Coordinates of C-alpha atoms and ligand atoms in Angstrom, one line a residue:
M1 CA -47.1 24.2 3.6
V2 CA -50.7 25.2 3.5
H3 CA -50.1 28.9 3.4
Y4 CA -47.7 28.5 0.4
S5 CA -50.2 26.5 -1.5
A6 CA -52.9 29.0 -0.8
I7 CA -50.7 31.9 -2.0
L8 CA -49.5 30.0 -5.0
L9 CA -52.9 28.8 -6.1
G10 CA -54.0 32.4 -5.9
S11 CA -51.1 33.9 -7.9
F12 CA -50.2 31.2 -10.3
G13 CA -53.3 29.2 -10.9
L14 CA -53.7 25.6 -11.7
S15 CA -50.1 24.7 -12.6
T16 CA -49.0 25.2 -9.0
A17 CA -51.4 22.6 -7.9
M18 CA -49.6 20.2 -10.1
A19 CA -46.1 20.9 -9.0
Q20 CA -45.0 18.0 -6.9
S21 CA -44.0 18.3 -3.3
Y22 CA -40.9 16.6 -1.9
K23 CA -39.5 15.6 1.5
I24 CA -36.0 16.0 2.7
A25 CA -34.0 12.8 1.9
K26 CA -30.5 14.0 2.7
S27 CA -28.8 17.1 3.9
Y28 CA -25.0 17.6 3.7
V29 CA -23.5 20.3 5.8
G30 CA -19.9 20.7 7.0
Q31 CA -18.4 17.4 8.0
G32 CA -21.3 15.6 6.3
F33 CA -19.7 16.3 2.9
A34 CA -16.6 14.5 4.1
D35 CA -18.5 11.6 5.8
D36 CA -21.2 11.0 3.2
F37 CA -19.1 11.3 0.0
D38 CA -16.4 9.0 -1.2
F39 CA -13.0 10.3 -2.3
Y40 CA -11.9 9.4 -5.7
T41 CA -8.2 8.7 -5.9
K42 CA -7.6 7.1 -9.3
D43 CA -6.0 8.8 -12.2
D44 CA -8.0 11.6 -13.7
P45 CA -10.2 10.1 -16.4
T46 CA -10.1 13.3 -18.4
G47 CA -6.4 13.3 -19.0
G48 CA -5.7 16.2 -16.6
Y49 CA -2.6 17.0 -14.6
V50 CA -4.2 16.4 -11.3
N51 CA -3.6 14.1 -8.3
Y52 CA -6.9 13.3 -6.5
L53 CA -6.3 12.7 -2.8
S54 CA -7.9 10.4 -0.3
R55 CA -9.7 12.0 2.6
A56 CA -6.8 11.4 4.9
D57 CA -4.2 12.8 2.5
A58 CA -6.4 15.8 1.6
T59 CA -6.9 16.5 5.3
S60 CA -3.3 16.2 6.3
K61 CA -2.2 18.5 3.4
G62 CA -4.8 21.1 4.4
L63 CA -6.9 20.8 1.3
L64 CA -10.0 19.6 3.2
S65 CA -11.6 21.4 6.0
Y66 CA -15.0 21.9 7.6
D67 CA -16.8 23.4 10.5
S68 CA -20.3 23.2 11.6
S69 CA -21.6 25.2 8.6
T70 CA -19.1 25.0 5.8
F71 CA -17.1 22.5 3.9
T72 CA -14.0 23.4 1.8
M73 CA -12.1 21.3 -0.7
A74 CA -9.1 22.9 -2.4
V75 CA -6.3 22.5 -4.8
D76 CA -2.7 22.6 -3.4
A77 CA -1.6 26.2 -3.6
Q78 CA 1.8 25.8 -1.8
N79 CA 3.9 23.2 -3.6
V80 CA 5.4 22.7 -7.1
A81 CA 3.6 19.6 -8.4
S82 CA 5.1 16.3 -9.3
G83 CA 4.0 12.8 -10.3
R84 CA 0.6 12.6 -11.8
G85 CA -0.3 16.2 -11.1
R86 CA -1.2 18.9 -8.6
D87 CA -3.0 17.7 -5.5
S88 CA -6.8 18.2 -5.7
V89 CA -10.0 16.6 -4.5
R90 CA -12.9 14.8 -6.2
I91 CA -15.8 13.5 -4.2
S92 CA -19.0 11.7 -5.0
S93 CA -22.0 10.9 -2.9
K94 CA -22.4 7.6 -1.2
D95 CA -26.1 7.8 -1.9
R96 CA -27.8 7.9 -5.3
F97 CA -30.7 10.1 -6.1
N98 CA -33.3 10.2 -8.8
D99 CA -36.1 12.7 -9.4
G100 CA -36.4 15.3 -6.7
I101 CA -35.2 18.8 -5.7
Y102 CA -31.5 19.4 -5.2
I103 CA -30.4 22.7 -3.6
L104 CA -26.8 23.7 -3.3
D105 CA -25.8 26.8 -1.3
L106 CA -22.4 27.6 -2.7
A107 CA -20.1 30.2 -1.2
H108 CA -17.1 30.0 -3.5
M109 CA -16.1 28.0 -6.6
P110 CA -12.6 27.4 -7.9
V111 CA -11.1 29.8 -10.3
G112 CA -7.7 30.1 -11.9
C113 CA -5.9 29.2 -15.1
G114 CA -6.0 25.5 -15.6
T115 CA -8.9 24.8 -13.3
W116 CA -11.9 22.8 -14.3
P117 CA -14.3 22.7 -11.4
A118 CA -17.8 21.1 -11.6
Y119 CA -20.8 20.2 -9.6
W120 CA -22.7 17.5 -11.4
T121 CA -24.7 14.3 -11.1
T122 CA -24.1 11.1 -13.1
T123 CA -25.0 7.5 -13.5
E124 CA -22.3 5.3 -11.9
H125 CA -21.9 2.7 -14.6
H126 CA -22.3 2.3 -18.3
W127 CA -22.3 6.0 -19.0
P128 CA -23.8 7.5 -21.1
N129 CA -26.6 5.1 -20.4
G130 CA -28.2 6.5 -17.3
G131 CA -27.2 10.1 -18.1
E132 CA -25.2 12.9 -16.7
I133 CA -26.4 16.3 -15.5
D134 CA -23.8 19.1 -15.3
I135 CA -25.2 21.8 -13.1
L136 CA -22.2 24.0 -12.6
E137 CA -19.1 23.7 -14.7
G138 CA -16.2 26.1 -15.2
A139 CA -12.9 26.2 -17.0
N140 CA -10.0 28.6 -16.6
G141 CA -12.1 31.1 -14.6
L142 CA -9.8 34.1 -14.0
P143 CA -8.8 35.2 -10.5
A144 CA -9.5 38.7 -9.2
E145 CA -7.1 41.3 -10.4
N146 CA -4.2 41.8 -8.1
S147 CA -5.2 38.8 -5.9
T148 CA -2.5 36.3 -4.9
A149 CA -3.6 34.0 -7.7
W150 CA -3.7 36.8 -10.2
S151 CA -0.2 38.0 -9.3
A152 CA 1.1 34.5 -9.4
T153 CA -0.2 34.1 -12.9
A154 CA 2.6 35.9 -14.7
N155 CA 1.9 36.8 -18.3
L156 CA -1.8 36.5 -17.9
K157 CA -3.2 38.1 -21.1
S158 CA -6.5 39.6 -21.8
P159 CA -8.8 36.9 -23.0
S160 CA -8.9 36.8 -26.7
S161 CA -12.6 36.9 -27.0
G162 CA -14.0 39.0 -24.2
F163 CA -14.2 38.4 -20.6
P164 CA -15.0 34.8 -19.5
P165 CA -18.7 34.4 -19.1
N166 CA -20.3 35.1 -15.8
A167 CA -23.2 32.9 -16.8
D168 CA -23.1 29.3 -16.0
T169 CA -24.0 26.7 -18.7
S170 CA -25.7 23.6 -17.5
S171 CA -25.9 20.5 -19.7
L172 CA -27.2 17.0 -20.1
H173 CA -25.3 14.1 -21.6
T174 CA -27.2 10.9 -22.7
R175 CA -27.2 8.1 -25.1
P176 CA -28.5 8.8 -28.5
G177 CA -32.1 9.8 -29.0
C178 CA -32.6 12.5 -26.3
S179 CA -33.0 16.1 -27.3
L180 CA -34.4 19.3 -25.8
V181 CA -37.8 20.5 -27.0
S182 CA -38.6 24.2 -26.8
S183 CA -39.1 25.5 -23.4
T184 CA -39.6 28.5 -21.2
Q185 CA -36.6 29.9 -19.4
T186 CA -34.6 33.0 -18.8
G187 CA -31.5 31.3 -20.2
M188 CA -30.6 30.4 -23.7
I189 CA -30.4 27.0 -25.3
K190 CA -27.0 26.5 -26.8
T191 CA -27.2 23.0 -28.1
T192 CA -30.3 20.8 -28.3
S193 CA -29.0 17.2 -28.7
C194 CA -28.1 15.6 -25.4
D195 CA -26.4 12.7 -27.3
S196 CA -22.9 12.3 -25.9
K197 CA -21.8 10.7 -29.1
I198 CA -22.2 13.8 -31.3
N199 CA -20.7 17.2 -31.2
N200 CA -17.8 15.8 -29.2
N201 CA -20.1 15.2 -26.3
A202 CA -21.2 18.8 -26.1
G203 CA -24.5 17.5 -24.8
C204 CA -27.5 19.7 -24.7
G205 CA -26.6 23.0 -23.0
I206 CA -28.4 26.0 -21.6
Q207 CA -26.6 29.1 -20.6
Y208 CA -28.1 31.0 -17.8
S209 CA -28.9 34.6 -18.4
N210 CA -26.3 36.9 -17.0
A211 CA -28.4 40.0 -17.2
T212 CA -28.7 40.6 -13.6
T213 CA -26.3 38.4 -11.8
A214 CA -23.2 36.3 -12.1
S215 CA -23.8 32.5 -11.8
I216 CA -20.2 31.4 -12.3
G217 CA -16.6 32.4 -11.8
L218 CA -14.9 35.3 -10.2
Q219 CA -18.0 37.5 -10.0
L220 CA -20.0 34.7 -8.4
N221 CA -17.3 34.5 -5.8
Q222 CA -17.2 38.2 -5.3
Q223 CA -20.9 38.2 -4.5
N224 CA -20.3 35.3 -2.1
G225 CA -21.9 32.8 -4.3
G226 CA -25.5 31.9 -4.3
W227 CA -28.0 29.0 -4.6
Y228 CA -28.4 26.5 -7.4
A229 CA -31.7 24.6 -7.3
M230 CA -32.5 21.8 -9.6
W231 CA -35.9 20.2 -9.9
R232 CA -35.3 16.9 -11.6
D233 CA -38.6 15.7 -12.8
V234 CA -37.8 13.4 -15.7
Q235 CA -40.4 10.8 -14.9
G236 CA -43.1 13.3 -14.0
S237 CA -43.3 16.3 -16.3
G238 CA -40.4 15.1 -18.4
G239 CA -37.9 17.8 -17.6
I240 CA -35.0 19.0 -15.5
Y241 CA -35.3 22.6 -14.4
M242 CA -32.6 24.8 -12.8
W243 CA -32.7 28.1 -10.9
F244 CA -30.0 30.3 -9.6
W245 CA -30.2 33.1 -7.1
A246 CA -27.2 35.2 -6.1
R247 CA -26.3 35.7 -2.5
N248 CA -27.8 39.2 -2.4
D249 CA -30.9 38.3 -4.5
A250 CA -33.9 39.4 -2.4
T251 CA -36.2 37.1 -4.3
V252 CA -34.6 33.8 -3.3
P253 CA -37.3 31.7 -1.8
Q254 CA -37.0 31.2 1.9
E255 CA -37.0 27.4 1.7
V256 CA -34.0 27.7 -0.7
K257 CA -32.2 30.3 1.3
D258 CA -32.5 28.5 4.6
G259 CA -30.0 25.6 4.5
S260 CA -31.7 24.0 7.4
F261 CA -35.2 24.0 5.9
A262 CA -36.3 20.4 5.9
G263 CA -40.0 20.7 5.4
D264 CA -42.0 19.8 2.3
I265 CA -40.8 21.7 -0.7
S266 CA -41.9 22.3 -4.3
A267 CA -40.6 24.4 -7.1
A268 CA -44.1 25.8 -7.8
S269 CA -43.3 29.3 -6.5
W270 CA -39.8 29.7 -8.1
G271 CA -40.9 31.3 -11.3
V272 CA -39.4 30.8 -14.7
P273 CA -36.3 28.6 -14.5
A274 CA -32.8 29.8 -15.6
A275 CA -32.5 26.5 -17.5
N276 CA -35.5 24.4 -18.6
F277 CA -34.4 21.1 -20.0
T278 CA -37.7 19.8 -21.4
I279 CA -37.0 16.2 -22.4
P280 CA -40.2 14.3 -22.7
D281 CA -38.6 11.5 -24.8
C282 CA -35.8 10.9 -22.4
K283 CA -37.5 9.1 -19.5
K284 CA -35.3 6.0 -20.0
D285 CA -32.1 8.0 -20.2
F286 CA -31.7 9.0 -16.6
N287 CA -31.3 6.6 -13.7
D288 CA -30.1 6.9 -10.1
H289 CA -27.2 9.4 -9.9
V290 CA -24.4 10.1 -7.6
I291 CA -23.6 13.7 -6.9
V292 CA -20.0 14.8 -7.7
F293 CA -17.9 17.8 -6.9
N294 CA -14.4 17.9 -8.4
I295 CA -11.6 20.2 -9.3
A296 CA -9.8 18.9 -12.3
L297 CA -6.7 20.6 -13.6
C298 CA -6.0 20.8 -17.3
G299 CA -7.7 17.9 -19.0
D300 CA -9.2 18.2 -22.4
Y301 CA -12.0 20.6 -21.7
T302 CA -9.7 23.0 -19.9
A303 CA -7.1 22.8 -22.6
A304 CA -9.6 23.7 -25.2
S305 CA -10.1 27.2 -23.7
Y306 CA -6.8 27.6 -21.9
S307 CA -5.1 30.1 -24.3
A308 CA -8.2 31.9 -25.3
A309 CA -8.8 32.7 -21.6
G310 CA -5.5 34.5 -21.6
C311 CA -3.7 31.9 -19.6
P312 CA 0.0 31.6 -20.0
G313 CA 2.1 28.9 -21.6
S314 CA 0.9 25.3 -21.6
C315 CA -1.6 24.2 -19.1
A316 CA 0.3 21.3 -17.5
S317 CA 3.6 23.3 -17.1
F318 CA 1.7 26.2 -15.7
V319 CA -0.2 24.0 -13.2
L320 CA 3.0 22.2 -12.3
G321 CA 5.1 25.2 -11.5
N322 CA 2.8 27.9 -10.1
P323 CA 1.3 26.9 -6.8
L324 CA 0.2 30.4 -5.8
A325 CA -1.9 30.7 -8.9
F326 CA -4.3 28.2 -7.2
A327 CA -5.0 30.3 -4.2
D328 CA -8.6 30.7 -5.3
A329 CA -9.0 27.2 -6.6
Y330 CA -11.4 25.9 -4.0
F331 CA -15.0 25.0 -3.4
K332 CA -16.6 26.3 -0.3
L333 CA -20.0 24.7 0.2
N334 CA -22.5 25.8 2.8
A335 CA -25.2 23.1 2.3
L336 CA -26.5 20.6 -0.1
R337 CA -30.0 19.3 0.4
V338 CA -31.8 16.7 -1.7
F339 CA -35.6 16.3 -1.4
T340 CA -37.4 13.3 -2.9
A341 CA -41.0 12.2 -3.3
N342 CA -40.8 9.7 -0.4
G343 CA -38.0 11.3 1.5
Q344 CA -35.7 8.5 0.8
I345 CA -32.5 8.1 -1.2
A346 CA -32.9 6.2 -4.5
S347 CA -30.1 3.7 -3.9
K348 CA -26.7 3.3 -2.4
A349 CA -23.7 4.0 -4.6
G350 CA -22.4 0.6 -5.1
P351 CA -19.2 -1.2 -5.7
E352 CA -18.1 -1.1 -9.2
G353 CA -20.2 -3.4 -11.4
L354 CA -23.1 -3.6 -9.1
A355 CA -25.3 -3.5 -12.2
T356 CA -23.4 -6.2 -14.0
G357 CA -20.6 -7.7 -12.0
A358 CA -22.6 -8.2 -8.9
L359 CA -25.6 -9.2 -10.8
A360 CA -23.5 -11.8 -12.6
G361 CA -22.3 -12.8 -9.1
I362 CA -25.8 -13.2 -7.9
I363 CA -26.7 -15.3 -10.9
V364 CA -23.6 -17.5 -10.5
A365 CA -24.4 -17.9 -6.8
A366 CA -28.0 -18.8 -7.6
V367 CA -26.9 -21.4 -10.1
I368 CA -24.5 -22.9 -7.6
V369 CA -27.3 -23.1 -5.0
V370 CA -29.6 -24.7 -7.6
L371 CA -26.9 -27.2 -8.7
G372 CA -26.2 -27.9 -5.0
V373 CA -29.8 -28.7 -4.4
I374 CA -29.9 -31.0 -7.5
G375 CA -26.6 -32.6 -6.3
A376 CA -28.1 -33.2 -2.9
F377 CA -31.1 -34.7 -4.4
L378 CA -29.0 -37.0 -6.7
W379 CA -26.8 -37.9 -3.8
R380 CA -29.8 -38.9 -1.7
L381 CA -31.2 -40.8 -4.7
R382 CA -27.9 -42.6 -5.1
R383 CA -27.7 -43.6 -1.5
K384 CA -31.3 -44.9 -1.7
R385 CA -30.4 -46.9 -4.8
R386 CA -27.2 -48.1 -3.3
A387 CA -29.0 -49.2 -0.2
A388 CA -31.6 -51.0 -2.3
A389 CA -29.0 -52.6 -4.5
T390 CA -27.1 -53.6 -1.4
A391 CA -30.2 -55.1 0.0
R392 CA -30.8 -57.0 -3.2
A393 CA -27.2 -58.2 -3.4
L394 CA -27.2 -59.2 0.2
A395 CA -30.5 -61.0 0.0
P396 CA -29.2 -64.3 -1.2
R397 CA -26.0 -64.2 0.7
A398 CA -24.8 -64.5 4.2
M399 CA -24.5 -61.3 6.2
N400 CA -20.8 -61.5 6.4
D401 CA -20.2 -62.0 2.7
L402 CA -17.3 -59.6 1.8
S403 CA -18.1 -59.6 -1.9
T404 CA -21.0 -57.3 -1.3
S405 CA -19.3 -54.1 -2.3
S406 CA -18.1 -55.4 -5.7
V407 CA -21.5 -56.7 -6.4
V408 CA -23.0 -53.4 -5.6
S409 CA -20.5 -51.4 -7.6
T410 CA -21.4 -53.2 -10.8
T411 CA -25.1 -53.0 -10.6
D412 CA -26.9 -51.3 -13.4
S413 CA -28.4 -48.8 -11.1
D414 CA -25.0 -47.5 -10.1
K415 CA -23.9 -47.2 -13.7
D416 CA -27.0 -45.2 -14.5
E417 CA -26.2 -42.7 -11.9
G418 CA -22.9 -42.2 -13.4
G419 CA -21.8 -39.5 -10.9
Y420 CA -22.5 -35.9 -10.8
P421 CA -20.7 -33.5 -13.1
V422 CA -17.4 -32.5 -11.6
G423 CA -17.5 -29.2 -9.9
V424 CA -21.1 -29.3 -8.8
L425 CA -21.1 -28.4 -5.2
L426 CA -22.7 -30.6 -2.6
P427 CA -24.3 -29.2 0.5
G428 CA -21.6 -28.1 2.9
E429 CA -19.0 -27.7 0.2
T430 CA -17.4 -24.4 -0.3
P431 CA -17.1 -22.9 -3.8
T432 CA -13.5 -22.8 -4.8
R433 CA -13.9 -20.2 -7.5
S434 CA -10.8 -18.1 -7.5
K435 CA -12.7 -14.8 -7.5
A436 CA -16.1 -13.9 -6.5
P437 CA -17.6 -12.1 -9.5
G438 CA -18.6 -9.0 -7.5
A439 CA -15.2 -8.7 -5.9
R440 CA -13.7 -6.0 -7.9
D441 CA -12.5 -2.9 -6.1
P442 CA -15.4 -0.9 -4.9
R443 CA -15.4 2.0 -7.1
R444 CA -16.1 5.0 -5.1
G445 CA -16.9 8.0 -7.1
S446 CA -18.9 7.9 -10.0
A447 CA -16.4 8.1 -12.6
S448 CA -13.5 6.0 -12.7
A449 CA -12.4 5.5 -16.2
N450 CA -9.5 3.3 -15.4
T451 CA -8.3 0.7 -17.8
K452 CA -10.4 -2.0 -16.3
K453 CA -13.6 0.0 -16.7
G454 CA -12.5 1.1 -20.1
S455 CA -12.0 -2.3 -21.4
K456 CA -15.2 -3.5 -19.8
A457 CA -17.0 -0.7 -21.4
S458 CA -15.6 -1.5 -24.8
K459 CA -16.5 -5.2 -24.4
K460 CA -20.0 -4.2 -23.5
G461 CA -20.3 -2.2 -26.6
Y462 CA -20.0 1.3 -25.2
A463 CA -16.9 1.9 -27.1
A464 CA -18.3 4.6 -29.2
A465 CA -18.4 7.0 -26.3
A466 CA -15.0 5.7 -25.8
T467 CA -13.8 4.2 -22.7
N468 CA -15.5 6.6 -20.5
E469 CA -18.1 5.8 -18.0
S470 CA -19.9 8.1 -15.7
G471 CA -18.8 11.0 -17.5
H472 CA -15.4 10.5 -18.7
R473 CA -14.6 12.2 -21.9
A474 CA -13.0 10.1 -24.3
K475 CA -9.6 11.5 -25.1
Q476 CA -9.9 10.4 -28.7
N477 CA -13.1 12.5 -29.0
V478 CA -11.3 15.7 -28.3
P479 CA -11.0 17.8 -31.3
A480 CA -8.4 20.3 -32.1
A481 CA -9.1 23.2 -29.8
P482 CA -11.5 25.6 -31.3
A483 CA -10.4 29.2 -31.3
N484 CA -12.3 30.1 -28.1
P485 CA -14.6 27.3 -27.4
A486 CA -15.5 28.1 -23.8
F487 CA -16.2 31.8 -24.2
A488 CA -17.2 32.3 -27.8
F489 CA -20.6 30.8 -28.0
S490 CA -22.5 33.9 -27.2
N491 CA -20.8 35.7 -30.0
N492 CA -20.8 32.9 -32.5
Q493 CA -23.5 30.4 -32.5
T494 CA -21.6 28.0 -34.6
K495 CA -19.2 27.3 -31.9
D496 CA -21.4 24.7 -30.3
K497 CA -18.4 22.6 -29.6
F498 CA -17.5 24.6 -26.7
R499 CA -17.7 21.4 -24.7
P500 CA -15.4 19.1 -26.5
G501 CA -16.6 15.9 -25.0
W502 CA -16.6 17.0 -21.4
A503 CA -18.6 14.8 -19.3
V504 CA -16.9 15.2 -16.0
Ligands
LIG601 C1 -4.2 46.4 -9.4 O1 -2.9 47.0 -9.2 C2 -2.6 48.0 -10.1 C3 -1.2 48.5 -9.8 O2 -1.0 48.7 -8.4 C4 -3.6 49.1 -9.9 O3 -3.4 50.2 -10.8 C5 -5.0 48.6 -10.2 O4 -6.0 49.6 -9.9 C6 -5.3 47.4 -9.3 N1 -6.5 46.8 -9.6 C7 -7.5 46.6 -8.7 C8 -8.8 45.9 -9.3 O5 -7.4 46.8 -7.5
LIG602 C1 -23.5 38.0 -20.8 O1 -24.2 37.3 -21.8 C2 -24.0 37.8 -23.1 C3 -25.0 37.1 -24.0 O2 -24.8 35.7 -23.7 C4 -22.6 37.8 -23.5 O3 -22.5 38.4 -24.8 C5 -21.7 38.5 -22.5 O4 -20.4 38.4 -22.8 C6 -22.0 38.0 -21.1 N1 -21.3 38.8 -20.2 C7 -20.5 38.3 -19.3 C8 -19.8 39.3 -18.4 O5 -20.4 37.2 -19.1
LIG603 C1 -40.5 24.5 -19.1 O1 -40.9 24.8 -20.4 C2 -42.2 24.2 -20.8 C3 -42.4 24.6 -22.2 O2 -42.5 25.9 -22.4 C4 -43.2 24.7 -19.9 O3 -44.5 24.1 -20.2 C5 -42.9 24.3 -18.4 O4 -43.8 24.9 -17.5 C6 -41.5 24.9 -18.1 N1 -41.1 24.3 -16.8 C7 -41.0 25.1 -15.7 C8 -40.6 24.4 -14.5 O5 -41.2 26.3 -15.8

């Protein structure tokens, strides 16, 4: 990109020379989203009324589709729901990424009462250690007037505090000690502490400017979406920077716009970011992340703004009984590309507990091997001593003296050996442990907050953020719903709790 550099150096000066350049590590388009993401099927960790489907089930129910250039994942908009909730989809990348440039070309995001869609990245285990980055997150986005979803939303009232925002708010969630410092951006800092344990896990949030263009919700869809670009540079400049360009924005950089661009890329020419999370003190708070797309229904974050958005009745009963109201509750993705310094992924998303369970397994296995080697050594030593003792015992006797063995068994040398500790494996023996330490269910998806994980988290001392990992809000952290938490912050700066503990 010589020509870029030349232009940039000319127009922006020294800083451009310092902006790092990245190589394509992964490109997801069409079927690639289905193949290279795992489908999360456990109970919703956020207490929602949603039934996340496997790939096979989502496909057979028509909630998953793709062609050569688009990928769509949707909420069921045909049936009255039952069981644990309305059918939906939650996927998380099989690869993990760290610093780099992430570009999503999004064509449509879910809207509708009760919906809580998000595009985010998160540590897989021990959340909030390792961090979470919410890039796009909506709640109760209203459908277009007179659309199928609108008409099916009987008794939709005017939102009690103005129209839902058309400006996305991105946020970070970390362990204690990470805060934003002042930064240059077109957006607005809403909350500065990223600590998930305070402000009900509001995290540190920056709302994009909506001056020129919608970056979330109905209006985003009406303009056929746009591009979200994140430059995650935590280890370098100590920041995470986000840009948004609407579909019709003439200034979108060509390498962002072109979903097949796979050359070297840098953010040097992208101008002032919409959100500039400058976090120089947080280098240890972000590790390798999976990328997640999900459409939750109800759940605590959604509930907190449900009525204020004008949505009717109670969220769960609405979601249960009004399938047509979910006609616009789908993500349509054109392309997601991740560029990294070396053009490689950071790591593979692992089975649950890779960081601890598998590590414990590896340690146990190593101990078994070491004990086995010691055992083999002792065994050989014993045989040598036995042979020596036998030779001594036999020496004064005739070769056919049958008392040999009893003599041998009572020699001092044999007593000294004693025998190995029971359970130590000898070479060739197979461990009889009932369960390999790493053999838990592979957790696909970043964020199971099932009971097992919950209890594990508690044991490990992460109970304060509650039982959640990888971005699960703790239900007990949910406050009484503020008057209009999701929509009021621009009017009332005290309502920083617009994100009551959301982390998914
Ligand atoms: C919705 O329908 C009503 C009644 O037909 C009509 O008055 C209104 O203009 C429509 N709104 C839009 C945005 O088309
Ligand atoms: C745009 O942002 C301003 C300031 O944050 C807010 O008051 C207004 O409601 C927003 N408008 C829309 C349509 O979201
Ligand atoms: C973010 O803000 C800081 C502080 O103003 C600034 O130095 C930095 O250049 C900004 N980052 C980007 C990518 O614009």
